[in-house]
């Protein structure tokens, strides 16, 4: 198993020891624009806590506020995958992210890909999660889904890197995700994320 696979196994073991009931911060008050969104308004939060599992995610995009210190809960979109190769080397998802992001400068000509662009690069982030077309993934199964960047789920309360652990769950044929809480983060990941504040 690769070091990234080892780290994922470590985080899943930590997640398996989580309290039975989620803490209050797992249910943040969503922004006004998210009140009607079942992914962003907390409808799936309890299920993610009880039935979800930890996986690697790669930030495709995030509101600028998420990269800055503060308390604003900002939307974002995260790539994730069941693919064994990508779980063992999650940095390869950056290649998928680059191909998807390139659509902003060079719009695809195929109708299906144009529809995916409009959905995946929505500034309010895509919901619920959908598969990324194979044209961007070299045939591997990769998903992209919207998340709220909860500050309590981030070391130093802000995004600093694109590789990030998520919690994912399936519900009525929908895949929903959230940022993994700090209790699931490995110590190595905390140290790499923000060396000055890691505990």
GROMACS .gro file of C-alpha atoms in nm:
model
  199
    1UNK     CA    1   0.000   0.000   0.000
    2UNK     CA    2   0.126   0.349  -0.083
    3UNK     CA    3   0.191   0.610   0.184
    4UNK     CA    4  -0.128   0.787   0.070
    5UNK     CA    5  -0.317   0.460   0.103
    6UNK     CA    6  -0.170   0.413   0.450
    7UNK     CA    7  -0.276   0.763   0.546
    8UNK     CA    8  -0.629   0.705   0.418
    9UNK     CA    9  -0.647   0.383   0.621
   10UNK     CA   10  -0.530   0.577   0.928
   11UNK     CA   11  -0.799   0.840   0.877
   12UNK     CA   12  -1.069   0.578   0.826
   13UNK     CA   13  -0.965   0.410   1.150
   14UNK     CA   14  -0.990   0.744   1.332
   15UNK     CA   15  -1.329   0.813   1.173
   16UNK     CA   16  -1.455   0.471   1.287
   17UNK     CA   17  -1.398   0.585   1.648
   18UNK     CA   18  -1.607   0.903   1.611
   19UNK     CA   19  -1.878   0.973   1.872
   20UNK     CA   20  -2.218   0.822   1.796
   21UNK     CA   21  -2.378   1.165   1.783
   22UNK     CA   22  -2.228   1.446   1.574
   23UNK     CA   23  -2.114   1.767   1.746
   24UNK     CA   24  -2.316   2.087   1.696
   25UNK     CA   25  -2.057   2.230   1.457
   26UNK     CA   26  -2.139   1.947   1.214
   27UNK     CA   27  -2.466   2.133   1.148
   28UNK     CA   28  -2.357   2.489   1.065
   29UNK     CA   29  -2.609   2.755   0.976
   30UNK     CA   30  -2.592   2.766   0.595
   31UNK     CA   31  -2.564   3.089   0.398
   32UNK     CA   32  -2.896   3.239   0.291
   33UNK     CA   33  -2.848   3.129  -0.069
   34UNK     CA   34  -2.814   2.765   0.047
   35UNK     CA   35  -3.133   2.747   0.251
   36UNK     CA   36  -3.324   2.558  -0.020
   37UNK     CA   37  -3.035   2.330  -0.119
   38UNK     CA   38  -3.062   1.980   0.039
   39UNK     CA   39  -2.685   1.930   0.022
   40UNK     CA   40  -2.587   2.269   0.159
   41UNK     CA   41  -2.865   2.320   0.416
   42UNK     CA   42  -2.770   2.024   0.633
   43UNK     CA   43  -3.041   1.781   0.520
   44UNK     CA   44  -2.782   1.507   0.464
   45UNK     CA   45  -2.549   1.600   0.749
   46UNK     CA   46  -2.676   1.340   0.996
   47UNK     CA   47  -2.656   1.064   0.737
   48UNK     CA   48  -2.304   1.163   0.641
   49UNK     CA   49  -2.203   1.136   1.006
   50UNK     CA   50  -2.366   0.798   1.069
   51UNK     CA   51  -2.315   0.625   0.733
   52UNK     CA   52  -2.035   0.811   0.557
   53UNK     CA   53  -1.675   0.704   0.515
   54UNK     CA   54  -1.358   0.904   0.470
   55UNK     CA   55  -1.196   0.939   0.129
   56UNK     CA   56  -0.947   1.164  -0.043
   57UNK     CA   57  -1.085   1.469  -0.220
   58UNK     CA   58  -0.930   1.729  -0.448
   59UNK     CA   59  -1.059   2.086  -0.444
   60UNK     CA   60  -1.171   2.172  -0.797
   61UNK     CA   61  -1.278   2.522  -0.701
   62UNK     CA   62  -1.372   2.720  -0.394
   63UNK     CA   63  -1.495   3.067  -0.317
   64UNK     CA   64  -1.199   3.298  -0.253
   65UNK     CA   65  -1.316   3.348   0.106
   66UNK     CA   66  -1.238   2.984   0.184
   67UNK     CA   67  -0.866   3.046   0.126
   68UNK     CA   68  -0.857   3.337   0.369
   69UNK     CA   69  -0.868   3.342   0.747
   70UNK     CA   70  -1.216   3.412   0.877
   71UNK     CA   71  -1.551   3.263   0.970
   72UNK     CA   72  -1.741   3.285   0.640
   73UNK     CA   73  -1.878   2.948   0.527
   74UNK     CA   74  -1.799   2.938   0.157
   75UNK     CA   75  -1.907   2.697  -0.119
   76UNK     CA   76  -1.670   2.481  -0.317
   77UNK     CA   77  -1.654   2.177  -0.544
   78UNK     CA   78  -1.443   1.869  -0.472
   79UNK     CA   79  -1.334   1.577  -0.691
   80UNK     CA   80  -1.327   1.226  -0.541
   81UNK     CA   81  -1.307   0.869  -0.666
   82UNK     CA   82  -1.350   0.498  -0.587
   83UNK     CA   83  -1.063   0.420  -0.821
   84UNK     CA   84  -0.789   0.227  -0.639
   85UNK     CA   85  -0.512   0.402  -0.835
   86UNK     CA   86  -0.644   0.746  -0.743
   87UNK     CA   87  -0.688   0.649  -0.378
   88UNK     CA   88  -0.327   0.532  -0.368
   89UNK     CA   89  -0.208   0.846  -0.549
   90UNK     CA   90  -0.473   1.115  -0.496
   91UNK     CA   91  -0.252   1.385  -0.650
   92UNK     CA   92  -0.346   1.237  -0.988
   93UNK     CA   93  -0.686   1.396  -0.940
   94UNK     CA   94  -0.511   1.727  -1.001
   95UNK     CA   95  -0.478   1.622  -1.367
   96UNK     CA   96  -0.856   1.576  -1.387
   97UNK     CA   97  -0.906   1.912  -1.217
   98UNK     CA   98  -0.680   2.084  -1.471
   99UNK     CA   99  -0.875   1.934  -1.763
  100UNK     CA  100  -1.211   2.033  -1.616
  101UNK     CA  101  -1.090   2.382  -1.523
  102UNK     CA  102  -0.953   2.434  -1.875
  103UNK     CA  103  -1.314   2.444  -1.997
  104UNK     CA  104  -1.337   2.800  -1.870
  105UNK     CA  105  -1.093   2.912  -2.139
  106UNK     CA  106  -1.175   2.659  -2.411
  107UNK     CA  107  -1.545   2.565  -2.400
  108UNK     CA  108  -1.609   2.207  -2.519
  109UNK     CA  109  -1.791   2.156  -2.847
  110UNK     CA  110  -1.984   1.840  -2.755
  111UNK     CA  111  -2.333   1.911  -2.621
  112UNK     CA  112  -2.295   1.675  -2.324
  113UNK     CA  113  -1.967   1.831  -2.220
  114UNK     CA  114  -2.110   2.181  -2.251
  115UNK     CA  115  -2.389   2.080  -2.013
  116UNK     CA  116  -2.132   1.937  -1.771
  117UNK     CA  117  -1.932   2.261  -1.785
  118UNK     CA  118  -2.238   2.470  -1.698
  119UNK     CA  119  -2.309   2.243  -1.403
  120UNK     CA  120  -1.960   2.170  -1.271
  121UNK     CA  121  -1.824   2.524  -1.291
  122UNK     CA  122  -2.126   2.693  -1.136
  123UNK     CA  123  -1.986   2.942  -0.885
  124UNK     CA  124  -2.228   2.813  -0.620
  125UNK     CA  125  -2.081   2.461  -0.669
  126UNK     CA  126  -2.255   2.153  -0.812
  127UNK     CA  127  -2.516   1.949  -0.626
  128UNK     CA  128  -2.563   1.663  -0.584
  129UNK     CA  129  -2.242   1.491  -0.687
  130UNK     CA  130  -2.215   1.377  -1.048
  131UNK     CA  131  -1.968   1.171  -1.246
  132UNK     CA  132  -1.705   1.358  -1.440
  133UNK     CA  133  -1.721   1.261  -1.811
  134UNK     CA  134  -1.456   1.009  -1.918
  135UNK     CA  135  -1.317   1.268  -2.160
  136UNK     CA  136  -1.155   1.432  -1.855
  137UNK     CA  137  -1.064   1.122  -1.652
  138UNK     CA  138  -0.885   0.888  -1.893
  139UNK     CA  139  -1.161   0.637  -1.832
  140UNK     CA  140  -1.139   0.636  -1.451
  141UNK     CA  141  -1.450   0.692  -1.241
  142UNK     CA  142  -1.426   1.036  -1.081
  143UNK     CA  143  -1.703   1.235  -0.917
  144UNK     CA  144  -1.742   1.603  -0.839
  145UNK     CA  145  -1.972   1.738  -0.572
  146UNK     CA  146  -2.044   2.057  -0.386
  147UNK     CA  147  -1.945   2.122  -0.026
  148UNK     CA  148  -1.961   2.401   0.225
  149UNK     CA  149  -1.614   2.487   0.349
  150UNK     CA  150  -1.685   2.463   0.722
  151UNK     CA  151  -1.409   2.641   0.913
  152UNK     CA  152  -1.424   2.392   1.202
  153UNK     CA  153  -1.323   2.118   0.954
  154UNK     CA  154  -1.002   2.293   0.851
  155UNK     CA  155  -0.670   2.326   1.029
  156UNK     CA  156  -0.613   2.700   1.079
  157UNK     CA  157  -0.978   2.745   0.969
  158UNK     CA  158  -0.897   2.801   0.602
  159UNK     CA  159  -0.807   2.613   0.285
  160UNK     CA  160  -0.434   2.588   0.228
  161UNK     CA  161  -0.403   2.289  -0.006
  162UNK     CA  162  -0.616   2.119  -0.271
  163UNK     CA  163  -0.579   1.765  -0.133
  164UNK     CA  164  -0.828   1.728   0.150
  165UNK     CA  165  -1.012   1.446   0.330
  166UNK     CA  166  -1.388   1.426   0.281
  167UNK     CA  167  -1.676   1.222   0.415
  168UNK     CA  168  -1.901   1.070   0.148
  169UNK     CA  169  -2.230   0.881   0.163
  170UNK     CA  170  -2.497   0.750  -0.072
  171UNK     CA  171  -2.865   0.829  -0.023
  172UNK     CA  172  -3.147   0.744  -0.263
  173UNK     CA  173  -2.904   0.714  -0.554
  174UNK     CA  174  -2.743   1.045  -0.459
  175UNK     CA  175  -2.384   1.083  -0.350
  176UNK     CA  176  -2.328   1.359  -0.096
  177UNK     CA  177  -2.003   1.478   0.057
  178UNK     CA  178  -1.872   1.704   0.332
  179UNK     CA  179  -1.527   1.804   0.450
  180UNK     CA  180  -1.400   1.549   0.699
  181UNK     CA  181  -1.389   1.686   1.055
  182UNK     CA  182  -1.051   1.730   1.217
  183UNK     CA  183  -1.104   1.423   1.437
  184UNK     CA  184  -1.057   1.214   1.120
  185UNK     CA  185  -0.743   1.390   0.997
  186UNK     CA  186  -0.412   1.209   1.033
  187UNK     CA  187  -0.143   1.381   1.234
  188UNK     CA  188   0.079   1.387   0.928
  189UNK     CA  189  -0.185   1.567   0.725
  190UNK     CA  190  -0.238   1.825   1.000
  191UNK     CA  191   0.135   1.892   1.015
  192UNK     CA  192   0.164   1.934   0.638
  193UNK     CA  193  -0.146   2.152   0.620
  194UNK     CA  194  -0.038   2.414   0.871
  195UNK     CA  195   0.289   2.331   1.050
  196UNK     CA  196   0.265   2.626   1.287
  197UNK     CA  197  -0.073   2.530   1.430
  198UNK     CA  198  -0.085   2.151   1.400
  199UNK     CA  199  -0.158   1.969   1.723
   0.00000   0.00000   0.00000
